[in-house]
Coordinates of C-alpha atoms and ligand atoms in Angstrom, one line a residue:
M1 CA 9.9 -28.8 -0.9
S2 CA 7.5 -31.7 -1.8
K3 CA 7.1 -34.0 -4.8
F4 CA 3.4 -33.0 -4.6
W5 CA 4.1 -29.3 -5.4
S6 CA 3.5 -28.0 -8.8
K7 CA 6.4 -26.7 -10.9
R8 CA 4.9 -23.3 -10.3
A9 CA 4.8 -23.7 -6.5
H10 CA 8.5 -24.8 -6.5
Q11 CA 9.4 -21.6 -8.5
L12 CA 7.5 -19.0 -6.4
D13 CA 9.2 -16.3 -4.5
P14 CA 6.6 -15.3 -1.8
Y15 CA 6.3 -11.9 -0.2
T16 CA 7.5 -11.7 3.3
P17 CA 5.2 -9.5 5.5
G18 CA 6.5 -7.7 8.5
E19 CA 6.5 -9.7 11.9
Q20 CA 3.2 -10.2 13.5
P21 CA 4.4 -11.9 16.7
Q22 CA 1.7 -13.5 18.8
D23 CA 3.9 -14.4 21.8
Q24 CA 4.4 -11.1 23.6
Q25 CA 3.1 -7.6 23.6
Y26 CA 5.2 -5.3 21.3
I27 CA 5.0 -1.6 20.5
K28 CA 4.4 -2.3 16.8
L29 CA 5.9 0.2 14.5
N30 CA 6.8 -2.3 11.8
T31 CA 3.7 -2.9 9.5
N32 CA 2.3 0.5 8.9
E33 CA -0.9 -0.2 10.8
N34 CA -2.8 2.8 12.1
P35 CA -2.4 3.3 15.9
Y36 CA -5.9 5.0 16.1
P37 CA -9.2 3.1 16.0
P38 CA -11.4 3.0 12.8
S39 CA -14.5 5.3 12.5
P40 CA -16.9 4.4 15.4
K41 CA -19.5 4.5 12.6
A42 CA -17.7 1.7 10.8
I43 CA -17.5 -0.4 14.0
E44 CA -21.2 0.1 14.6
A45 CA -22.1 -0.9 10.9
M46 CA -20.1 -3.9 11.3
R47 CA -21.9 -5.0 14.6
L48 CA -25.3 -4.3 12.9
A49 CA -24.2 -6.5 9.8
S50 CA -23.4 -9.5 12.0
D51 CA -26.8 -10.7 12.2
E52 CA -28.8 -13.8 11.0
L53 CA -28.7 -12.5 7.3
M54 CA -25.2 -14.0 7.5
R55 CA -26.9 -17.2 6.1
L56 CA -27.1 -15.5 2.7
Y57 CA -24.4 -14.7 0.3
P58 CA -23.4 -11.2 0.3
D59 CA -24.0 -8.7 -2.7
P60 CA -21.5 -9.9 -5.3
T61 CA -21.1 -6.4 -6.7
A62 CA -20.8 -4.7 -3.4
R63 CA -22.9 -1.9 -4.9
D64 CA -23.2 0.2 -1.8
L65 CA -19.5 0.3 -1.3
K66 CA -18.7 1.0 -4.9
Q67 CA -21.2 3.8 -4.9
A68 CA -19.8 5.4 -1.7
I69 CA -16.2 5.3 -3.1
A70 CA -17.5 6.8 -6.5
D71 CA -19.3 9.5 -4.3
F72 CA -16.2 10.2 -2.3
Y73 CA -14.1 10.8 -5.3
T74 CA -16.8 12.2 -7.6
L75 CA -16.4 9.3 -10.0
D76 CA -19.0 7.2 -11.9
Y77 CA -20.0 3.7 -10.3
E78 CA -18.5 2.1 -13.4
Q79 CA -15.1 3.6 -12.6
V80 CA -14.6 1.7 -9.3
F81 CA -13.6 -1.9 -8.5
V82 CA -13.5 -3.4 -4.9
G83 CA -11.7 -6.4 -3.6
N84 CA -10.7 -8.4 -0.6
S85 CA -7.6 -6.1 0.2
S86 CA -5.6 -4.0 -2.2
D87 CA -3.2 -6.9 -2.6
E88 CA -6.0 -8.9 -4.0
V89 CA -6.9 -6.0 -6.4
L90 CA -3.4 -5.8 -7.5
A91 CA -3.3 -9.6 -8.2
H92 CA -6.3 -9.2 -10.4
T93 CA -4.7 -6.2 -12.1
F94 CA -1.6 -8.4 -13.0
V95 CA -3.8 -10.9 -14.7
A96 CA -6.4 -8.5 -16.3
L97 CA -4.4 -5.4 -17.3
L98 CA -0.7 -6.3 -17.9
K99 CA 0.8 -7.5 -21.3
Q100 CA 2.3 -10.7 -19.7
D101 CA 4.7 -11.3 -22.6
K102 CA 6.6 -8.1 -21.8
P103 CA 8.4 -7.0 -18.6
L104 CA 6.5 -5.0 -16.0
F105 CA 8.5 -1.8 -15.0
S106 CA 8.8 -0.9 -11.4
P107 CA 11.3 0.8 -9.2
D108 CA 14.2 -1.2 -7.7
I109 CA 13.2 -0.1 -4.3
S110 CA 9.5 -0.6 -3.9
Y111 CA 6.7 -2.7 -2.6
G112 CA 7.7 -6.3 -2.2
F113 CA 4.5 -7.8 -3.6
Y114 CA 5.2 -6.6 -7.2
P115 CA 8.1 -9.1 -7.7
A116 CA 6.0 -11.7 -5.8
Y117 CA 3.1 -11.5 -8.2
C118 CA 5.5 -11.4 -11.2
S119 CA 6.9 -14.8 -10.0
L120 CA 3.3 -16.1 -9.4
F121 CA 2.0 -15.0 -12.8
N122 CA 5.2 -15.7 -14.7
I123 CA 5.9 -12.1 -15.7
E124 CA 9.3 -10.5 -16.1
N125 CA 10.1 -7.6 -13.9
T126 CA 12.4 -4.8 -15.1
K127 CA 13.6 -2.9 -12.0
I128 CA 14.3 0.7 -12.7
P129 CA 16.8 2.2 -10.1
L130 CA 15.6 5.1 -8.0
A131 CA 18.1 8.1 -8.1
D132 CA 20.6 8.5 -5.3
D133 CA 18.1 10.6 -3.3
F134 CA 15.6 7.7 -3.6
T135 CA 13.2 9.6 -6.0
I136 CA 11.7 8.1 -9.1
C137 CA 13.5 8.9 -12.4
V138 CA 10.6 9.9 -14.5
E139 CA 12.6 9.9 -17.8
D140 CA 13.5 6.2 -17.3
Y141 CA 9.7 5.2 -17.7
C142 CA 9.2 7.4 -20.8
K143 CA 11.2 5.7 -23.6
D144 CA 9.7 4.5 -27.0
G145 CA 5.9 4.9 -26.2
G146 CA 5.8 1.9 -23.9
K147 CA 6.4 -0.6 -26.6
D148 CA 9.2 -2.2 -24.5
K149 CA 7.0 -2.9 -21.5
G150 CA 3.9 -4.8 -20.4
G151 CA 3.0 -2.2 -17.8
I152 CA 4.2 0.2 -15.2
I153 CA 3.5 -0.1 -11.4
F154 CA 4.7 2.0 -8.4
P155 CA 3.4 3.2 -5.1
N156 CA 2.8 6.9 -4.7
P157 CA 4.0 8.0 -2.2
N158 CA 6.7 5.2 -2.8
A159 CA 7.3 2.6 0.0
P160 CA 9.6 2.2 1.8
S161 CA 11.1 5.6 0.9
G162 CA 7.9 7.4 1.7
I163 CA 8.6 10.0 -1.1
A164 CA 5.8 11.3 -3.2
L165 CA 5.9 12.0 -7.0
S166 CA 4.1 15.1 -8.2
L167 CA 1.0 14.8 -10.4
N168 CA 2.9 16.7 -13.1
D169 CA 5.5 13.8 -13.2
I170 CA 2.8 11.2 -13.1
E171 CA 1.1 12.9 -16.1
I172 CA 4.5 12.8 -18.0
I173 CA 4.6 9.0 -17.4
L174 CA 1.0 8.5 -18.6
K175 CA 1.4 10.5 -21.7
A176 CA 4.6 8.7 -22.7
N177 CA 3.1 5.3 -22.3
P178 CA -0.4 5.3 -24.0
E179 CA 0.0 1.7 -25.1
V180 CA 0.1 0.2 -21.5
V181 CA -1.6 0.5 -18.2
V182 CA 0.2 2.6 -15.5
V183 CA -0.8 1.4 -12.0
I184 CA -0.3 3.9 -9.2
D185 CA -0.6 2.3 -5.9
E186 CA -1.9 4.9 -3.5
A187 CA -1.9 2.9 -0.2
Y188 CA -0.6 6.0 1.6
I189 CA -2.2 8.8 -0.3
D190 CA -4.2 10.2 2.5
F191 CA -1.2 11.1 4.5
G192 CA -0.2 14.3 2.6
A193 CA 0.3 13.4 -1.2
D194 CA -2.0 14.4 -4.0
T195 CA -4.2 11.6 -5.5
A196 CA -4.1 11.0 -9.2
V197 CA -7.8 10.5 -9.4
P198 CA -8.4 13.7 -11.3
L199 CA -6.3 12.4 -14.1
I200 CA -8.6 9.4 -14.7
A201 CA -10.8 11.5 -16.9
K202 CA -8.0 12.3 -19.2
Y203 CA -6.0 9.1 -19.2
P204 CA -7.7 5.7 -20.1
N205 CA -4.4 3.9 -19.3
L206 CA -4.4 5.0 -15.5
L207 CA -5.4 2.6 -12.8
I208 CA -5.2 3.7 -9.1
T209 CA -5.4 1.3 -6.2
Q210 CA -6.1 2.2 -2.7
T211 CA -6.8 0.4 0.6
F212 CA -8.8 0.7 3.8
S213 CA -5.9 -0.8 5.8
K214 CA -3.7 2.2 6.5
S215 CA -5.4 5.7 6.6
R216 CA -8.8 4.1 7.6
S217 CA -7.5 1.9 10.3
L218 CA -9.1 -1.3 8.9
A219 CA -6.2 -3.5 8.1
G220 CA -8.0 -6.5 9.9
L221 CA -11.0 -6.1 7.5
R222 CA -9.1 -6.6 4.2
V223 CA -10.8 -4.2 1.8
G224 CA -9.1 -2.5 -1.2
F225 CA -10.3 -0.8 -4.4
A226 CA -9.2 0.4 -7.7
M227 CA -10.4 3.4 -9.9
G228 CA -9.9 3.9 -13.5
H229 CA -11.6 4.0 -17.0
P230 CA -14.6 1.7 -17.1
D231 CA -12.9 -0.5 -19.7
L232 CA -10.1 -1.2 -17.2
I233 CA -12.7 -1.8 -14.3
E234 CA -14.5 -4.3 -16.6
G235 CA -11.3 -6.2 -17.2
L236 CA -10.8 -6.5 -13.4
E237 CA -14.5 -7.7 -13.0
R238 CA -13.9 -10.5 -15.6
V239 CA -10.8 -11.7 -13.7
K240 CA -12.6 -11.4 -10.2
N241 CA -15.6 -13.3 -11.4
S242 CA -13.2 -16.2 -12.6
F243 CA -11.8 -16.3 -9.2
N244 CA -14.2 -15.5 -6.4
S245 CA -17.5 -14.0 -7.1
Y246 CA -18.1 -12.9 -3.4
P247 CA -14.6 -11.4 -2.3
L248 CA -16.2 -9.1 0.2
D249 CA -18.3 -10.5 3.0
R250 CA -21.4 -8.7 4.5
V251 CA -19.5 -7.2 7.4
A252 CA -16.7 -6.0 5.2
I253 CA -19.1 -4.2 2.8
A254 CA -21.0 -2.6 5.7
G255 CA -17.9 -1.5 7.6
A256 CA -15.9 -0.1 4.6
T257 CA -19.1 1.7 3.3
A258 CA -19.5 3.4 6.6
S259 CA -15.9 4.2 6.9
I260 CA -15.6 6.0 3.7
K261 CA -18.6 8.1 4.4
D262 CA -17.0 9.3 7.7
T263 CA -14.7 11.9 6.1
K264 CA -14.2 13.8 9.3
H265 CA -12.7 10.8 11.1
L266 CA -10.4 10.2 8.2
D267 CA -9.3 13.9 8.3
N268 CA -8.7 13.9 12.2
T269 CA -6.7 10.6 12.2
C270 CA -4.4 11.6 9.3
Q271 CA -3.8 15.1 10.7
K272 CA -2.7 13.6 14.0
I273 CA -0.3 11.2 12.3
I274 CA 1.1 13.8 9.9
K275 CA 1.8 16.0 13.0
T276 CA 3.5 13.3 14.8
R277 CA 5.5 12.3 11.8
E278 CA 6.9 15.8 11.4
R279 CA 7.9 15.9 15.1
V280 CA 9.6 12.4 15.0
S281 CA 11.4 13.3 11.7
L282 CA 12.9 16.4 13.3
A283 CA 13.8 14.5 16.5
L284 CA 15.6 11.8 14.5
E285 CA 17.5 14.4 12.4
K286 CA 18.6 15.9 15.7
M287 CA 20.2 12.4 16.6
D288 CA 22.0 12.5 13.4
F289 CA 19.6 10.3 11.3
T290 CA 19.1 11.0 7.6
V291 CA 15.3 11.1 7.2
L292 CA 13.7 10.9 3.8
P293 CA 10.9 13.5 3.3
S294 CA 7.8 11.3 4.1
K295 CA 4.2 11.8 2.9
T296 CA 3.1 8.5 4.5
N297 CA 2.4 7.1 8.0
F298 CA 6.0 6.0 8.4
V299 CA 9.5 7.4 8.1
F300 CA 12.4 5.8 6.3
A301 CA 15.6 6.9 8.3
K302 CA 19.3 6.1 8.3
P303 CA 21.3 6.4 11.5
N304 CA 24.7 8.0 10.5
Q305 CA 26.4 7.1 13.6
A306 CA 25.0 3.5 14.3
D307 CA 24.3 0.3 12.6
A308 CA 20.7 0.1 11.5
K309 CA 20.4 -3.7 11.9
K310 CA 21.8 -3.6 15.4
L311 CA 19.3 -0.9 16.3
Y312 CA 16.5 -2.9 15.0
L313 CA 17.5 -6.1 17.1
D314 CA 18.1 -4.0 20.2
L315 CA 14.8 -2.3 19.9
K316 CA 13.1 -5.7 19.4
E317 CA 14.7 -7.0 22.5
Q318 CA 13.2 -4.1 24.3
G319 CA 9.7 -4.8 23.1
L320 CA 9.6 -2.4 20.2
L321 CA 9.4 -3.5 16.5
V322 CA 10.4 -1.5 13.5
R323 CA 11.1 -2.8 10.0
Y324 CA 14.6 -3.6 8.8
F325 CA 15.3 -4.5 5.1
S326 CA 18.5 -6.2 4.2
A327 CA 18.4 -5.2 0.4
P328 CA 21.8 -3.7 -0.7
R329 CA 20.8 0.0 -1.3
I330 CA 18.6 0.3 2.0
A331 CA 20.5 -1.9 4.5
G332 CA 21.5 1.2 6.5
F333 CA 17.8 2.3 7.0
L334 CA 15.0 1.6 9.4
R335 CA 11.4 2.0 8.4
I336 CA 9.5 3.3 11.4
T337 CA 5.7 3.4 11.4
I338 CA 4.1 6.4 13.0
G339 CA 2.3 5.4 16.1
T340 CA 0.7 7.5 18.9
N341 CA 2.6 10.2 20.5
E342 CA 3.2 8.2 23.5
E343 CA 4.4 5.1 21.5
M344 CA 6.8 7.6 19.5
D345 CA 8.0 9.3 22.7
E346 CA 9.1 5.8 24.0
F347 CA 10.6 5.0 20.7
L348 CA 12.7 8.2 20.7
L349 CA 13.8 7.7 24.3
K350 CA 15.1 4.1 23.5
I351 CA 16.9 5.3 20.4
E352 CA 18.5 8.2 22.3
K353 CA 19.8 5.8 24.9
M354 CA 21.3 3.5 22.1
I355 CA 23.1 6.2 20.2
Ligands
LIG1 C1 0.0 -1.9 2.8 C2 0.3 -1.8 1.3 C3 -0.6 -2.5 0.4 C4 -1.6 -3.5 0.9 O1 -2.7 -3.1 1.4 P1 -3.8 -4.2 1.8 O2 -5.1 -3.6 1.3 O3 -3.7 -4.3 3.3 O4 -3.6 -5.5 1.0 C5 -0.4 -2.3 -0.9 N1 0.6 -1.4 -1.4 C6 1.5 -0.9 -0.6 C7 2.5 0.0 -1.2 C8 1.3 -1.1 0.8 O5 2.2 -0.5 1.6

């Protein structure tokens, strides 16, 4: 608290990221980072980009990166927007594409940055409860043509549930809400769910965001992007150019461009993680955890014979971090990022001893 803070700063409800302890070495299974390295081609491109040209401003349009993303998804250049992390892309989306005088609809259990941005941009947030099995209730988003809302946002697959919605259900939501933008946050899409990109051609109200932080192992680089109708992209560009004309530095543009071109590396990494995820899910079920069906690089699991918070604290004491949320409906769960096979073996061993 300070008398120098603005009224808005006083009222904020900032997002709390997972712990990034700098004091000791932990096995980090708490922030959904990728345990495998990024594409060697991306690392090489970043090395090459760190040269004397750094004295110049980078390309404000990040043309090479946008074109590479457009090529990857067979879209037009005008259908792609890039930013300094998908969180930043989402922030611009809140300013550019929501009707701020009406509530934003999102699931009650979802990504914590949506309510944080609602408080930053002074937007009401209507939280729609997930069903008892933690799936999204499609019909709750489909009443009265979208006149009651300023927009819709949810991750697909959802976080922290890990559960994916079918393209069929997404299409039902898009059709029922032609007056507002529906934002699908596909941060985890490469781990087994279907991207909604093919729906962009049919639905001008669809905006998809993605990130290089999870499946492409580049959380440290901070690159995200959005895809949608050119009118939506132009709205985002207007906001971006009113905020920071050069959000991506030369190194980030070079690294992300090389990364998205290396499709083989992406496939290999994701396949390894999916395989480990399925193995860990089974092992946890054998130890009497309820494990939600995940299409992400984490599992959301509830120990039926133990206290989740105590497990989290005990694991931390033993140098292993997972994520615990105290929110009412999910206080009995742990969110466990899928690490390497060795890390997960160690995790399972520790859990077995505690249960
Ligand atoms: C990790 C995550 C993001 C943020 O990605 P960055 O590009 O690293 O900002 C966005 N949405 C969801 C649901 C996430 O889990």
